[in-house]
Coordinates of C-alpha atoms and ligand atoms in Angstrom, one line a residue:
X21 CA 156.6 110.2 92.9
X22 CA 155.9 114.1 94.4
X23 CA 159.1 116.2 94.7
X24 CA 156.9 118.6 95.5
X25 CA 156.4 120.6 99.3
X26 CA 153.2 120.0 100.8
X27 CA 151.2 123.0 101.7
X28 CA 151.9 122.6 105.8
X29 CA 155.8 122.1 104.6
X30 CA 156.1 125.0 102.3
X31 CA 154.3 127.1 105.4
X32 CA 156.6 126.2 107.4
X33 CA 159.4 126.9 105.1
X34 CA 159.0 130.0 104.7
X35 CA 158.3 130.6 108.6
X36 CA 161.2 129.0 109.2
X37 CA 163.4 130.8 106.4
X38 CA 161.7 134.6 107.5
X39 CA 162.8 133.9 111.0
X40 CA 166.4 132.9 109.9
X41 CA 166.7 135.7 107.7
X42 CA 165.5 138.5 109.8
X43 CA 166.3 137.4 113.6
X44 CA 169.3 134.8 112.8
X45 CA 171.3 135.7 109.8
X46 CA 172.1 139.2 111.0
X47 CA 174.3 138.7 114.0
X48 CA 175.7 135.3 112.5
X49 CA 179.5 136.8 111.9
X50 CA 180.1 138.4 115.4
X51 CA 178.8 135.9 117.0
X52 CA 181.1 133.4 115.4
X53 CA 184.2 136.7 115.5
X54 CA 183.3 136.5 119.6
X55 CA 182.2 133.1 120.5
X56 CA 178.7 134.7 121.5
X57 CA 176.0 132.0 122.3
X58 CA 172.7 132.7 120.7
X59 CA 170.7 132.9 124.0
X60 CA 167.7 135.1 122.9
X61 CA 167.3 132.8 119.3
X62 CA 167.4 129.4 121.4
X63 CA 164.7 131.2 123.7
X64 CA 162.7 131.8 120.7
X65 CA 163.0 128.6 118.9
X66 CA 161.8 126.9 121.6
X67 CA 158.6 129.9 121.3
X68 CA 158.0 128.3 117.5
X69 CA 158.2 124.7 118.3
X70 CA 161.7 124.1 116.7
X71 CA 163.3 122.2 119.4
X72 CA 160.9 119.8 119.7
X73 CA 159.7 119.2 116.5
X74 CA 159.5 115.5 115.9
X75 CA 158.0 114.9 119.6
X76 CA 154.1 114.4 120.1
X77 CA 152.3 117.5 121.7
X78 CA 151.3 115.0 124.7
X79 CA 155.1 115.6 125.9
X80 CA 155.1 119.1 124.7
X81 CA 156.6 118.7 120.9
X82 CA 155.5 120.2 117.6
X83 CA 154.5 116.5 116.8
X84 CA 156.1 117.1 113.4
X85 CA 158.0 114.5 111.2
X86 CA 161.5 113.9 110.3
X87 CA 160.9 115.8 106.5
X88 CA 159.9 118.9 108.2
X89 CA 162.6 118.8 110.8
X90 CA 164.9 118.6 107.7
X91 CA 163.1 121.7 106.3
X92 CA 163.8 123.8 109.0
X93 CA 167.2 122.7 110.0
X94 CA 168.1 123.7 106.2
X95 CA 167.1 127.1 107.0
X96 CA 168.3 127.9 110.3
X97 CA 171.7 126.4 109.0
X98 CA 171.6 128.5 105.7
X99 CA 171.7 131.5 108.0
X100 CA 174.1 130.0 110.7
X101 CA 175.3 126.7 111.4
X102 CA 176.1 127.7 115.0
X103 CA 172.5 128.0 116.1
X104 CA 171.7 124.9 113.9
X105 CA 174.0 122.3 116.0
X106 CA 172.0 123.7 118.6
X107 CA 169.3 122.9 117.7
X108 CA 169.8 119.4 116.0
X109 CA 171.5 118.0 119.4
X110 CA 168.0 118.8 121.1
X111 CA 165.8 117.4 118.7
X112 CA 167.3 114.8 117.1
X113 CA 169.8 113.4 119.7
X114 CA 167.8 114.2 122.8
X115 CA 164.3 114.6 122.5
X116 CA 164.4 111.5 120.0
X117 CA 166.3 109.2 122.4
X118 CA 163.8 109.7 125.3
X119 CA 160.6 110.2 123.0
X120 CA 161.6 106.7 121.8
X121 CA 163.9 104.8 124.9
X122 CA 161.9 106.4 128.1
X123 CA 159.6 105.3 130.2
X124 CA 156.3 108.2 130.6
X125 CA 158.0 108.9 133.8
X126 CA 161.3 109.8 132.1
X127 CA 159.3 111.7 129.0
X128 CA 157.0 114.1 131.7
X129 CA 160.5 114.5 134.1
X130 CA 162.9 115.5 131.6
X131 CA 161.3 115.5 127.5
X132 CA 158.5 118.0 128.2
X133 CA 160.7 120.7 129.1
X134 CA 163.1 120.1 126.7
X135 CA 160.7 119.4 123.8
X136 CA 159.2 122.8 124.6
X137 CA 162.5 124.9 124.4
X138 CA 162.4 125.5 128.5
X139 CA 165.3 123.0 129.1
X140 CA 168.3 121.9 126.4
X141 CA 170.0 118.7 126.3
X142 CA 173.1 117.6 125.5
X143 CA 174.3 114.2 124.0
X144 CA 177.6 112.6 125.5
X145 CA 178.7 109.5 123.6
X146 CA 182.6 110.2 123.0
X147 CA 185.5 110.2 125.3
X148 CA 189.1 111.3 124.4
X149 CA 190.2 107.8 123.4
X150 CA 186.8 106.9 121.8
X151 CA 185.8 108.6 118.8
X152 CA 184.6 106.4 115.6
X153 CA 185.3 103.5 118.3
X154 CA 182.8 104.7 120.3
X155 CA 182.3 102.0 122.6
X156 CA 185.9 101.7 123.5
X157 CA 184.8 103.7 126.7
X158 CA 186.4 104.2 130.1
X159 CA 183.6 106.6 131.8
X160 CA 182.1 103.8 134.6
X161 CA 178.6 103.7 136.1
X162 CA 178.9 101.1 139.3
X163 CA 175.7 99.6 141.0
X164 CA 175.0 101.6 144.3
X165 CA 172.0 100.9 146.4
X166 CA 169.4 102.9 144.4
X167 CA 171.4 103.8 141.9
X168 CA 174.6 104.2 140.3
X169 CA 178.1 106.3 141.2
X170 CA 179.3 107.4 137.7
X171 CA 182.8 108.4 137.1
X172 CA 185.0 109.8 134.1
X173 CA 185.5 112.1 131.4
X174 CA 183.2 112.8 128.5
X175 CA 184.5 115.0 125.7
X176 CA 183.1 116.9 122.4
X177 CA 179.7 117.4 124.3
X178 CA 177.8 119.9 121.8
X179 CA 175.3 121.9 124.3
X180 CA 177.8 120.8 127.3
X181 CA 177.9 124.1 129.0
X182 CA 174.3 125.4 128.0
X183 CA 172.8 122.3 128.5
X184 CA 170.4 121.2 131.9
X185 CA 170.2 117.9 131.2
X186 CA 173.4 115.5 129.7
X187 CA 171.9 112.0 128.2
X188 CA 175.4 110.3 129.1
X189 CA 176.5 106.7 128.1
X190 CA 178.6 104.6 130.8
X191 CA 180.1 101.4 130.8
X192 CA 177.9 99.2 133.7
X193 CA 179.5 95.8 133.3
X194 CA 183.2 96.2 131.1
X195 CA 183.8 92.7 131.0
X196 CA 180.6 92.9 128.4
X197 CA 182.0 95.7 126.0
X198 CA 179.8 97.2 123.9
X199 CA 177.0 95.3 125.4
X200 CA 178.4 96.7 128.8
X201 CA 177.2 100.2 128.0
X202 CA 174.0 102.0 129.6
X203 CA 172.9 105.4 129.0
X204 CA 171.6 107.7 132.2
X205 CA 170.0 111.2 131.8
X206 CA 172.0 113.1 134.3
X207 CA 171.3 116.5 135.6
X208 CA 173.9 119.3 135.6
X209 CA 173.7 120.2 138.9
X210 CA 174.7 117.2 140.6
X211 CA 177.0 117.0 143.7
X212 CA 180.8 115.8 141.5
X213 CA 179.5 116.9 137.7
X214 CA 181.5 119.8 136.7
X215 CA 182.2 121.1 132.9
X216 CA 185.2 121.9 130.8
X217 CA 186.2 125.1 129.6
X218 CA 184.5 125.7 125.6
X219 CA 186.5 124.2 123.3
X220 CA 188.2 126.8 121.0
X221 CA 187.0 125.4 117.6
X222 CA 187.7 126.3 113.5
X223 CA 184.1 126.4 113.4
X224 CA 180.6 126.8 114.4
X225 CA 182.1 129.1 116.9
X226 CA 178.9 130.3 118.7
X227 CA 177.9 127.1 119.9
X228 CA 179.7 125.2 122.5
X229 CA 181.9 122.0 122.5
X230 CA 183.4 121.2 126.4
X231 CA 184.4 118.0 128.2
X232 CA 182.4 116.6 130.9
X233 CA 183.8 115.2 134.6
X234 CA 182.5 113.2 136.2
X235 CA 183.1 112.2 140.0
X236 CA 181.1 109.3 141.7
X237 CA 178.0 111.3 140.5
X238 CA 175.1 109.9 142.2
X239 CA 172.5 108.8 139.7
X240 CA 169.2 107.0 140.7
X241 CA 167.9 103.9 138.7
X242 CA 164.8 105.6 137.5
X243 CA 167.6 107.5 135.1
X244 CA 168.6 104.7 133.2
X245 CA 167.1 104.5 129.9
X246 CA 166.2 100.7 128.5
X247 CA 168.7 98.4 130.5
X248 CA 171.7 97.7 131.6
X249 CA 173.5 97.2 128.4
X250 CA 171.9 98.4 126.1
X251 CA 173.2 101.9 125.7
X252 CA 175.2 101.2 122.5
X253 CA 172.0 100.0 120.4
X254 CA 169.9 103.1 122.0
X255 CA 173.2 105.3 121.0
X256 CA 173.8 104.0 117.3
X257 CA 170.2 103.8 116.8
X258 CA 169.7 107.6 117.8
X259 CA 172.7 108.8 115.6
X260 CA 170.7 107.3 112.8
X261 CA 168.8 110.1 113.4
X262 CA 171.3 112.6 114.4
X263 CA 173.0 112.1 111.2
X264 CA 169.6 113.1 109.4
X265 CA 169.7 116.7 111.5
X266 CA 173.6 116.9 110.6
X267 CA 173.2 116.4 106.8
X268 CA 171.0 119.3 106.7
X269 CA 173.0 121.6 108.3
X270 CA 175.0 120.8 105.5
X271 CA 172.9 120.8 103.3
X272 CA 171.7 124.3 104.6
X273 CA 175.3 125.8 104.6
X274 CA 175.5 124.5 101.2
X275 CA 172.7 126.2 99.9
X276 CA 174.3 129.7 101.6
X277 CA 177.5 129.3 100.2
X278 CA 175.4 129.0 96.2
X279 CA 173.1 131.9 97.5
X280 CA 176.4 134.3 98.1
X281 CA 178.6 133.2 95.4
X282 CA 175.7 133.6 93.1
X283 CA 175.1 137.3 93.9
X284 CA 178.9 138.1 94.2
X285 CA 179.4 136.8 90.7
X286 CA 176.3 139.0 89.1
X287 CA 177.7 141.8 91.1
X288 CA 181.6 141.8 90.5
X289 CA 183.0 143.2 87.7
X290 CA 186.3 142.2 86.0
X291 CA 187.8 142.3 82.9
X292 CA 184.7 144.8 82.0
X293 CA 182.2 142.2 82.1
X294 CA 180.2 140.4 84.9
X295 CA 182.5 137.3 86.4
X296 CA 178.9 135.4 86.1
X297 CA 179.5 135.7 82.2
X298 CA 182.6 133.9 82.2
X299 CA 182.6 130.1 81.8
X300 CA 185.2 129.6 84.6
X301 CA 182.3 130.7 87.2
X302 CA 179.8 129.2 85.4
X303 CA 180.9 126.2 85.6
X304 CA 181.7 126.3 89.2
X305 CA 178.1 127.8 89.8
X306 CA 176.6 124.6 88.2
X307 CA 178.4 122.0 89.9
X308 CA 177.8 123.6 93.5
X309 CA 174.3 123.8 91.9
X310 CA 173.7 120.3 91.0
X311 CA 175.4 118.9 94.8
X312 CA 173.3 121.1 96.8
X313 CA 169.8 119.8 94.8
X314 CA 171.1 116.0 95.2
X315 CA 172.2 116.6 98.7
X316 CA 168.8 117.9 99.3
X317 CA 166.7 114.7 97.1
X318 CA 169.3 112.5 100.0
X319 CA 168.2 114.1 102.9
X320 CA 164.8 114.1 102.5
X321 CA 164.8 110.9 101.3
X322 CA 166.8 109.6 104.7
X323 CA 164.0 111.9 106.8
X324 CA 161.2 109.9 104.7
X325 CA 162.6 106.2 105.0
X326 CA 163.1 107.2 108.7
X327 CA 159.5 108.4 108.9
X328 CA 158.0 105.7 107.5
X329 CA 159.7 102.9 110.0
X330 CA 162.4 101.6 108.5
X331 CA 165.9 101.9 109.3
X332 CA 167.5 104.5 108.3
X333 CA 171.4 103.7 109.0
X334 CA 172.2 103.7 105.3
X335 CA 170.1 106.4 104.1
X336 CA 171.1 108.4 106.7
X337 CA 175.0 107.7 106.2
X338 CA 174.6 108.4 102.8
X339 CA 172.7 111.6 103.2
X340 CA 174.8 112.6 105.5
X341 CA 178.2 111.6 103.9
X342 CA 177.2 113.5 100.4
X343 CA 175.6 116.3 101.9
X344 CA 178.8 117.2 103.9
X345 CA 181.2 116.7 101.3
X346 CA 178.7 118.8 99.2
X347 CA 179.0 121.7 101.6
X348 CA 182.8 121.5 102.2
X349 CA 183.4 121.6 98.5
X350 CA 180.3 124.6 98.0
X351 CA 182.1 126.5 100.4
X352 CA 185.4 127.1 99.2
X353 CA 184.3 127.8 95.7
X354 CA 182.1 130.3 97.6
X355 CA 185.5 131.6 98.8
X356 CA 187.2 130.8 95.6
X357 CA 184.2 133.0 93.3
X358 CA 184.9 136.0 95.9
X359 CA 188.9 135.7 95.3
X360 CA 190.6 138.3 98.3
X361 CA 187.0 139.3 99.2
X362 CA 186.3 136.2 100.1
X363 CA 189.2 135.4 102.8
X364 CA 188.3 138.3 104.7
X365 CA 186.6 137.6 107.5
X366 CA 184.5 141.0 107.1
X367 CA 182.7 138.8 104.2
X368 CA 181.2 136.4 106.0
X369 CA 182.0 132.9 103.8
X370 CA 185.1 132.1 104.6
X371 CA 182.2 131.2 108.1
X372 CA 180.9 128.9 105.6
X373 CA 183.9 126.7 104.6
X374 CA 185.1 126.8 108.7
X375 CA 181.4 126.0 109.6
X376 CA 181.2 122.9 106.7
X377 CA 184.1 121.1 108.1
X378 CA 182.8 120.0 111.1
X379 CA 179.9 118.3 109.1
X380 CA 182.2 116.1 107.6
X381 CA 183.5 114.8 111.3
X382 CA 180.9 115.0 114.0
X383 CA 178.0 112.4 114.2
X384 CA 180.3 109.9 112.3
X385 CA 182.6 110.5 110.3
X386 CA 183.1 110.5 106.6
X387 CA 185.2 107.4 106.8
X388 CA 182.4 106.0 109.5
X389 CA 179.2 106.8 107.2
X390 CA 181.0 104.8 104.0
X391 CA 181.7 102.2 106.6
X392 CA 178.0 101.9 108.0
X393 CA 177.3 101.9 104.0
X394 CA 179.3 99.2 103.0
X395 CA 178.5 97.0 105.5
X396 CA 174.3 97.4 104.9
X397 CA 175.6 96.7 101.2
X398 CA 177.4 93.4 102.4
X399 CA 174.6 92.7 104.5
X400 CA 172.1 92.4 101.9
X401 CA 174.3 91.3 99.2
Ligands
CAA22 N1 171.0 100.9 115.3 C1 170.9 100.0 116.4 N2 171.8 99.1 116.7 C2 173.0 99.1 115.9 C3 173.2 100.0 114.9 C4 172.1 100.9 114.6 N3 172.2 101.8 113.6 N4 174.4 99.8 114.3 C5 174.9 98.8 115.0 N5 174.1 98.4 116.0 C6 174.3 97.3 116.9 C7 174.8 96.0 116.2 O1 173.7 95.2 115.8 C8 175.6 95.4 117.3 O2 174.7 94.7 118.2 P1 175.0 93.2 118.7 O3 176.3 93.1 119.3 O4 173.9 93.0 119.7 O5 174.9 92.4 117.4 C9 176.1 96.5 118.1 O6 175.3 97.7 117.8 C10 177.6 96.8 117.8 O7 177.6 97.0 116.4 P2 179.0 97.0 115.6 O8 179.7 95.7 115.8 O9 178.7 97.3 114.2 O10 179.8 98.1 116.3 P3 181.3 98.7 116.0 O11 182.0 98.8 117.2 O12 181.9 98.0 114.8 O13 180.9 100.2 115.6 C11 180.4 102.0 114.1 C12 180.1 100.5 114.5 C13 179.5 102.3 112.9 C14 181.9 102.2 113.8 C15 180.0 102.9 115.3 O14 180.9 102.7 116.4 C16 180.0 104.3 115.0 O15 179.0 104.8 114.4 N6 181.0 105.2 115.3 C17 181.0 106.6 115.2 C18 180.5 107.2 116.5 C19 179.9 108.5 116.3 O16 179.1 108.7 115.4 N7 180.1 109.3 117.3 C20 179.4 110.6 117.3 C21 179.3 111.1 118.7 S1 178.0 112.1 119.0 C22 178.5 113.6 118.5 O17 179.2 113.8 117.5 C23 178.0 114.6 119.3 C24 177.6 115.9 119.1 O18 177.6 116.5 120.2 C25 177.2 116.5 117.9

């Protein structure tokens, strides 16, 4: 067993981190202070490749795998979580589903732009009375000539009011329930498809979260990804993945909150010593140490199983479930280590522990990832 970086993934960690640290990082508070989406840093991930990453070059990808996806989602996140949702709902949620649901037709139409950084996509799963019971939805597609009218509202869209292109899942037949469900790649601009105002959120504030409305949108067969029914399977199977991108952004805001509280405690003095020196800190220090290095082992472990074929549901879940609750509780001993210092905003972590919590929710929940857990367990026991 190598725990060790390749040379081509320790290139382009460092790539990766350079670039967070000297075009992301430094904006990261008022952007989150003023809602401010990070146009000109989308524009130039999409220049290096990093929206894309896991798609094949043939449909204008990286061609990368999911451990280096993980790599660089750790660093973007480490400087700003914001710009990491981002960019995880492009690769991992969109460019995934159509690299592996669409037909070539779909993947030149609508991957290669997005898979190159020239278009973003945006996932839409959830409505307001289906959250973990996700296919308890309302949002119908009807059979119309050519195509379908689609009608309802979509909420929590991440990318919703940036986005070009919405990968939306709509019940086709509801007598069938879950195995009612399709999924359509619809285009903003369509006649009857209008967007909610941005959400107002604790966290990752320089991103955007809106609903979706939808009124007898016209959407031609040729969008429908797989068939009717099965949207659910494409959904759950592509949140397998999602979940991957999610746990390190975690991950990645773990690692910042342990990079800050770190320096603060070699830096502040009380008590005319170092707080470092004092066990209280030190103790603190090692825990949040410890988490962030067995998050990490989790996610890449969940980007490898997932690379090599296999179903990643449980990895994945688990990756994601400890890697969140890893961040959360990183954060606010960031913010505990910096004491007053540390809940002013002007500081920048109390970002951190507003940024962590939404790890813990989207994508699943905690409560859903030990649920998708237990069953696997039950299922092989
Ligand atoms: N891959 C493929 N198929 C899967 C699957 C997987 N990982 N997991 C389950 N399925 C299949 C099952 O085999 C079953 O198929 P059959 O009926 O043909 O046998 C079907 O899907 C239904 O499975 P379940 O009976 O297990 O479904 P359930 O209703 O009990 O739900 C759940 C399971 C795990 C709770 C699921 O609903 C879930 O994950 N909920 C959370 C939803 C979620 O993560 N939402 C996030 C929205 S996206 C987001 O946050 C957006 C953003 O912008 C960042």
């Amino acid at each position: 067993m190598n725990f060790e970086l390749t040379e081509e993934q320790a290139l382009l960690q460092q790539t990766v981190r350079r670039f967070a640290e000297e075009e992301v990082a430094p904006g990261a508070i008022e952007r989150d202070e003023s809602k401010i989406w990070p146009e000109d840093i989308v524009r130039q991930l999409g220049e290096m490749g990093l929206m894309g990453m896991m798609v094949p070059d043939k449909w204008g990808g990286a061609g990368m795998d999911t451990v280096a996806y993980t790599i660089a989602m750790e660093e973007i996140c480490r400087a700003d979580a914001s710009v990491g949702v981002i960019m995880s709902v492009n690769n991992s949620l969109v460019c995934s589903l159509l690299h592996t649901f669409g037909t070539d037709d779909q993947k030149d139409k609508y991957l290669t732009p997005l898979a190159r950084g020239e278009q973003l996509g945006a996932f839409s799963l959830s409505e307001p009375q289906a959250g973990s019971d996700a296919s308890n939805l309302l949002c119908r597609a009807e059979r119309d000539g050519d195509g379908y009218r689609v009608s309802g509202t979509k909420n929590w869209v991440s990318n919703g009011q940036h986005s070009d292109v919405v990968l939306l899942f709509a019940l086709t037949d509801p007598e069938k329930k879950h195995k009612g469900i399709s999924c359509f790649i619809v285009e903003k601009g369509w006649s009857g498809f209008s967007v909610g105002k941005p959400e107002d959120k604790l966290g990752i504030r320089a991103s955007d979260t809106t609903e979706l409305y939808l009124d007898e949108v016209k959407v031609p067969v040729e969008n429908r990804i797989g068939g009717e029914g099965d949207g659910f399977r494409i959904a759950l199977a592509t949140l397998d993945g999602g979940r991957i991108g999610i746990a390190a952004q975690a991950l990645g805001i773990a690692q910042a909150a342990l990079d800050h509280a770190l320096a603060y405690a070699q830096e502040r003095e009380q008590f005319g010593h170092q707080i470092v020196d004092f066990q209280a800190i030190q103790f603190k220090l090692a825990d949040m140490a410890t988490e962030v290095e067995a998050a990490r082992l989790l996610v890449r472990r969940a980007a490898f199983v997932k690379d090599r074929g296999d179903s990643a549901s449980s990895a994945a879940a688990m990756a994601k479930v400890f890697a969140s609750e890893a961040a959360m509780k990183a954060a606010t001993q960031c913010v505990q280590i910096h004491g007053g210092y540390g809940y002013m905003r002007e500081t920048g972590v109390e970002r951190l522990m507003r940024d962590a919590k939404i790890t813990q929710i989207y994508e699943g929940t905690s409560e859903i990832q030990r649920v998708v857990i237990a069953r696997e367990l039950q299922r092989k026991g």
